[in-house]
CSV table of C-alpha atoms in Angstrom, one decimal:
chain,number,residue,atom,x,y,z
A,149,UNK,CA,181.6,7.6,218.5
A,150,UNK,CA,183.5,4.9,220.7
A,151,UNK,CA,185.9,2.0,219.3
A,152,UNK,CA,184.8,-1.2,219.0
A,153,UNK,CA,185.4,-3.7,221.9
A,154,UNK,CA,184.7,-7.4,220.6
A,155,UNK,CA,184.1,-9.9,223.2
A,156,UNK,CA,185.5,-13.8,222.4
A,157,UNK,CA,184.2,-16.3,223.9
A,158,UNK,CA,184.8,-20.2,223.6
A,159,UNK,CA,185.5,-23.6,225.1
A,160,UNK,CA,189.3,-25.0,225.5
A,161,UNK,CA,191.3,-25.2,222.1
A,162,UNK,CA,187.9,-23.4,220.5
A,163,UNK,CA,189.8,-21.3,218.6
A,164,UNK,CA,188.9,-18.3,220.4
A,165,UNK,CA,192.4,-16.6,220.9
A,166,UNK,CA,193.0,-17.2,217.2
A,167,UNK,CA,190.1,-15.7,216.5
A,168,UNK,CA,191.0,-12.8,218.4
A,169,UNK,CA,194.2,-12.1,217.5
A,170,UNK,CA,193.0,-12.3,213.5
A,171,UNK,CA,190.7,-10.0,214.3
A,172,UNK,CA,192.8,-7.7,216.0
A,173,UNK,CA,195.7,-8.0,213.1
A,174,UNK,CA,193.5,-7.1,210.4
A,175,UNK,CA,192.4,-4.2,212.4
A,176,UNK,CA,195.8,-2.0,213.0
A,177,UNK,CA,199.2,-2.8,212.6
A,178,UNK,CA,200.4,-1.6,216.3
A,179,UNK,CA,199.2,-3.9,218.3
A,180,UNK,CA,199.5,-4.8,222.3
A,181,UNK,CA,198.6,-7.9,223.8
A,182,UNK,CA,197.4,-7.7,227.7
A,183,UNK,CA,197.8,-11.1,229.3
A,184,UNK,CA,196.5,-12.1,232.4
A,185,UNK,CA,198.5,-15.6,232.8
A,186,UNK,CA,201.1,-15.8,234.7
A,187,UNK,CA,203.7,-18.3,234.1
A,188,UNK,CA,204.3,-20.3,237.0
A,189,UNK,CA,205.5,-23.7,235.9
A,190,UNK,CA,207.6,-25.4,233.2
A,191,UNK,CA,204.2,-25.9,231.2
A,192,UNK,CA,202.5,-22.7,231.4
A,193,UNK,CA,205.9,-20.9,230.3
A,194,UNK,CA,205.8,-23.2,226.8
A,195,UNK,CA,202.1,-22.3,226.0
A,196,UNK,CA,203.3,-18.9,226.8
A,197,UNK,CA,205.9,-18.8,224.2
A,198,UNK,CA,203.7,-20.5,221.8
A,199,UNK,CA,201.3,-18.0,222.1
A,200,UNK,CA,204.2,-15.1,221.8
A,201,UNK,CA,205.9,-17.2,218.6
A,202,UNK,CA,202.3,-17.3,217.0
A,203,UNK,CA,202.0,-13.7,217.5
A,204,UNK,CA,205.2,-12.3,215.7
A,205,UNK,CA,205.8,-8.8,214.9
A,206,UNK,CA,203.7,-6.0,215.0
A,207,UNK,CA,203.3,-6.8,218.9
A,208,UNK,CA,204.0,-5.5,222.4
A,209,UNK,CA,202.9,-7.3,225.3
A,210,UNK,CA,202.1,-6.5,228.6
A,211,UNK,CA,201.3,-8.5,231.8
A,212,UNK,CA,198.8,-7.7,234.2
A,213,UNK,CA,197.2,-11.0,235.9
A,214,UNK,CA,195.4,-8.7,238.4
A,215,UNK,CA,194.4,-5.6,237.1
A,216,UNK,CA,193.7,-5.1,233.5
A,217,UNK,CA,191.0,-2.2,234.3
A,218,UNK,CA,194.4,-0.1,235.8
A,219,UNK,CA,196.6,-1.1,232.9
A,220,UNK,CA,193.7,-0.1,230.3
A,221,UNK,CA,193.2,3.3,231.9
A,222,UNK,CA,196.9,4.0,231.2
A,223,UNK,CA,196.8,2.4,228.0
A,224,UNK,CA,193.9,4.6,227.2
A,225,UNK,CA,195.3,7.7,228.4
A,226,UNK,CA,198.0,7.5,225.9
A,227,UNK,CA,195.6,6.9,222.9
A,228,UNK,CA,194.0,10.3,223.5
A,229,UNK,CA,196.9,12.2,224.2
A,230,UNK,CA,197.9,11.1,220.8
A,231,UNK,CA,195.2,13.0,219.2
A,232,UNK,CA,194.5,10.3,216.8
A,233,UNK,CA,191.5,8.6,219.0
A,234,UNK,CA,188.4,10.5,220.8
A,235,UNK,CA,188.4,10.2,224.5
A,236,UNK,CA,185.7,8.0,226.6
A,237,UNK,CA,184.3,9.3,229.7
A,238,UNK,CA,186.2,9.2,232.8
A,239,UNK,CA,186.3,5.3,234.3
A,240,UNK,CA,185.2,5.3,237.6
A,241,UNK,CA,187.8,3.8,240.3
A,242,UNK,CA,187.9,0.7,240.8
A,243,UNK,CA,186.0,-1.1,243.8
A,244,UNK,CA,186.7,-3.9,246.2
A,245,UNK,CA,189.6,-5.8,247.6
A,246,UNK,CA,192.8,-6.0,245.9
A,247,UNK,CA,195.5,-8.4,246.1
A,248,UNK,CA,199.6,-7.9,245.9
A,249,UNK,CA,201.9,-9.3,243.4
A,250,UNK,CA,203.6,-12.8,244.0
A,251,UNK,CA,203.6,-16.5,242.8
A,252,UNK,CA,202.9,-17.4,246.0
A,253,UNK,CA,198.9,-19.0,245.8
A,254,UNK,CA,196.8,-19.9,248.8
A,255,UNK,CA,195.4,-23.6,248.6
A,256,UNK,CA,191.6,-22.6,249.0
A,257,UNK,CA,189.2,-19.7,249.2
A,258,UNK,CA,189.5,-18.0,252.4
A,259,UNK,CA,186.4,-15.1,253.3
A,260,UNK,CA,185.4,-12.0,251.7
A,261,UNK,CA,187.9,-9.8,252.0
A,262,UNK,CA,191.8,-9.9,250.6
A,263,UNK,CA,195.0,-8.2,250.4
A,264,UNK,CA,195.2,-5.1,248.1
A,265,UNK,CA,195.8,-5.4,244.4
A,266,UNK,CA,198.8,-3.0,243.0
A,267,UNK,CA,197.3,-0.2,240.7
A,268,UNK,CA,198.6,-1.9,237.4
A,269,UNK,CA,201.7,-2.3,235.0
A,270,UNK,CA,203.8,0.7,233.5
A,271,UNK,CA,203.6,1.3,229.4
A,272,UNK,CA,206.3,-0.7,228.3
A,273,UNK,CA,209.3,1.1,227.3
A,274,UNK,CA,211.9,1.3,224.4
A,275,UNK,CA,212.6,2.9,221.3
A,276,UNK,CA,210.5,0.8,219.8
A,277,UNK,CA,206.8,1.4,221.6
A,278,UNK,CA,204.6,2.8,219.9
A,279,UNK,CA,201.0,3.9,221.4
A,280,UNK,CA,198.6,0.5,220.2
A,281,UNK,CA,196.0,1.0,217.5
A,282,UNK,CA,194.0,-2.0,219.0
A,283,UNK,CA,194.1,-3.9,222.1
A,284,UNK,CA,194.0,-8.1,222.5
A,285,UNK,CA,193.0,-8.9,226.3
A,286,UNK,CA,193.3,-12.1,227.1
A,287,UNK,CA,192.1,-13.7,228.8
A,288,UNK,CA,189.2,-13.0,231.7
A,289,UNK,CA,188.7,-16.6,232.9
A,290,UNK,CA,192.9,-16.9,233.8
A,291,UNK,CA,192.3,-13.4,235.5
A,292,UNK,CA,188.8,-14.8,237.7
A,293,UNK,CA,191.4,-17.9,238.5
A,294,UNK,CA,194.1,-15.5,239.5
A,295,UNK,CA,191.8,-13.4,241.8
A,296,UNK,CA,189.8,-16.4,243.7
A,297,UNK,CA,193.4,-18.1,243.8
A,298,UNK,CA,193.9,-14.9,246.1
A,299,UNK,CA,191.2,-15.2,248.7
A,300,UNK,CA,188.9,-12.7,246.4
A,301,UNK,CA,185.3,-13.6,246.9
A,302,UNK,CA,182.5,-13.2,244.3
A,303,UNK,CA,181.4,-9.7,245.3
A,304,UNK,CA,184.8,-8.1,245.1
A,305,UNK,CA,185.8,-10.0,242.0
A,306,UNK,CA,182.1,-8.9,240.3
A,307,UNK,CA,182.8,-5.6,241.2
A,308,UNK,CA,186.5,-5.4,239.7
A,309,UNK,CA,184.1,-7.1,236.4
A,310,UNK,CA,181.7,-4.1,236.5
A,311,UNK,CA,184.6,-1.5,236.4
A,312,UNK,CA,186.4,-3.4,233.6
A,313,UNK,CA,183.5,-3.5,231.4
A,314,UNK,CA,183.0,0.6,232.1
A,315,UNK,CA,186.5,0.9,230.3
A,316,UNK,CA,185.3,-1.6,227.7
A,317,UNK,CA,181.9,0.3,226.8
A,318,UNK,CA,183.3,2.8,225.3
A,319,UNK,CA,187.0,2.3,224.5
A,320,UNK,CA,189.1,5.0,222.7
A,321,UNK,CA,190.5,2.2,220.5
A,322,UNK,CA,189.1,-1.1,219.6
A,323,UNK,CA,189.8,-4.1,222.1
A,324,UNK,CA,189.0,-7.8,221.6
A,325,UNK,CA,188.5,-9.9,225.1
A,326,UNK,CA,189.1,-13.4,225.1
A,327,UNK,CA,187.6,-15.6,227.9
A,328,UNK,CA,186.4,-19.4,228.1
A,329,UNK,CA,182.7,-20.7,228.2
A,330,UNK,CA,182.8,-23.9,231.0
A,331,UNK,CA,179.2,-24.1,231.8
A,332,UNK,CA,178.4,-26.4,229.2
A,333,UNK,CA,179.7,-29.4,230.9
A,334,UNK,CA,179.9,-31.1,233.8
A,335,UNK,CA,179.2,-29.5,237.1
A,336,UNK,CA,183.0,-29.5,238.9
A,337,UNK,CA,183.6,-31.8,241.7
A,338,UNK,CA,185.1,-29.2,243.8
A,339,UNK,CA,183.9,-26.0,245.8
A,340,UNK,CA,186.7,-23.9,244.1
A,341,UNK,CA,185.9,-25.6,241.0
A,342,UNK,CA,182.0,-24.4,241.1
A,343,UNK,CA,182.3,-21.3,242.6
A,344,UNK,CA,185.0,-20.6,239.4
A,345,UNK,CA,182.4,-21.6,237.1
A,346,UNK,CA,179.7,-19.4,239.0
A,347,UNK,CA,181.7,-16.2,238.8
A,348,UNK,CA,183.3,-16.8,235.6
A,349,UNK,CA,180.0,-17.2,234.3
A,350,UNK,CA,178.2,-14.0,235.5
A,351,UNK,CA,181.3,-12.4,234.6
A,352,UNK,CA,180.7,-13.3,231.1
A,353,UNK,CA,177.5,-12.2,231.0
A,354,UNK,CA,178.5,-8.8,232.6
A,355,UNK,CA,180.7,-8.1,230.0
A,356,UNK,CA,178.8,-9.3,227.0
A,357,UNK,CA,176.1,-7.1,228.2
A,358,UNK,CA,178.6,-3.8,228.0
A,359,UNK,CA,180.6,-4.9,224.3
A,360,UNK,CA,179.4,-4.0,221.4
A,361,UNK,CA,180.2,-7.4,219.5
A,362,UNK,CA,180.3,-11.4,221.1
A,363,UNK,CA,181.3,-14.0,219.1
A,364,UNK,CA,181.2,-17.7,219.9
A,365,UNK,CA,184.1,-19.4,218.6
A,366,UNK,CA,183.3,-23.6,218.3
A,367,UNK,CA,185.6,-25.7,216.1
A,368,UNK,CA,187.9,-22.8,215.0
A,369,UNK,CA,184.2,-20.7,213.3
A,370,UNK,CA,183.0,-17.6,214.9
A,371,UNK,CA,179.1,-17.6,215.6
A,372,UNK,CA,177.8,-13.8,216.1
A,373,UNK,CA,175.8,-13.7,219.8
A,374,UNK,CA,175.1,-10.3,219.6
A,375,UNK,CA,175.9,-7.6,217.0
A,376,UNK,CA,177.1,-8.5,213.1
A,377,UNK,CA,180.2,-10.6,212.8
A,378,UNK,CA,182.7,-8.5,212.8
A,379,UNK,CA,183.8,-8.2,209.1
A,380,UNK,CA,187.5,-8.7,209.6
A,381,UNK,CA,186.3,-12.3,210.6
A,382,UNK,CA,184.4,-12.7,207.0
């Protein structure tokens, strides 16, 4: 039988990363967090490190703002050449467009196709690694930003969705995903901004379809969409 994978979803300041990482510390004590956001200003880099600060030990952390399907695969093939975790089929390769590395961020959307997107991050490294016991991804809305910031349409970026949630349907070890909830306000006054919403939107649904557990997280409480509530969150 397949690990968990535990799917968080929430508005802004919901509670929803919290909720996630509680989950995820009451469920092993090696634990690696796979973030998406890349710091590129003054602001972003302080909720970075509060995010690292309210983490503490017991963590790694490793950045892929582009391809968390390749750095899962790799992450996964070290679980099950530990022995200790029972191997999930073969992921299929990813599809669609990919995009290089680089702060650089065009201003608007610009056709269907972009450049390619590197195969993913290395294991980190050090005396001190140690193969995860659970997995905190986080988060899928900063990733769909990252992607459409990089000429990405909708049908690539749905297809790089539909090969992340074949890793997430049956992981080797348990995962939480973290992404935002925006379609319960207003409709954005911008094309980027709605076309965000849209494909954040069916990406949520596209990966609450393939996870086991979703939780809504409102006010800092977890609400169970689908499955029990998980009982580290009891």
């Amino acid at each position: 039988m397949s690990a968990r994978c535990v799917f968080f979803v929430g508005g802004t300041r919901s509670g929803k990363s919290g909720m996630a990482q509680r989950w995820a510390e009451a469920v092993a004590p090696q634990r690696l967090y796979l973030a998406t956001c890349w710091a590129e200003d003054e602001e972003m880099a302080r909720r970075v490190a509060r995010h690292q600060d309210m983490r503490g030990a017991g963590w790694q952390c490793l950045e892929e703002p582009l391809n968390p399907a390749a750095a899962l695969d790799r992450l996964f093939a070290a679980a099950t050449q530990t022995g200790g975790v029972r191997a999930s089929q073969p992921p299929s390769a990813v599809d669609g467009p990919t995009v290089p590395e680089g702060p650089d961020v065009p201003d608007g959307l610009a056709g269907p196709k972009g450049p390619e997107i590197p195969d993913g991050p290395e294991m980190p490294k050090g005396p001190e690694t140690a193969v995860p016991g659970v997995i905190l991804l986080d988060c899928i809305s900063l990733w769909i930003a990252n992607l459409l910031a990089r000429d990405q349409d909708e049908k690539a970026i749905l297809r790089r969705v539909s090969a992340l949630g074949e890793r997430l349907a049956a992981p080797p070890l348990p995962v939480a995903v973290v992404s935002a909830e925006t379609g319960l306000g207003l409709v954005p006054m911008s094309p980027l901004g709605r076309a965000f919403n849209d494909v954040l939107g069916l990406a949520n649904q596209e990966l609450a379809r393939v996870c086991r557990h979703v939780v809504f997280v409102s006010c800092g409480l977890p609400l169970a969409l689908k499955g029990a509530l998980p009982e580290e969150l009891c």
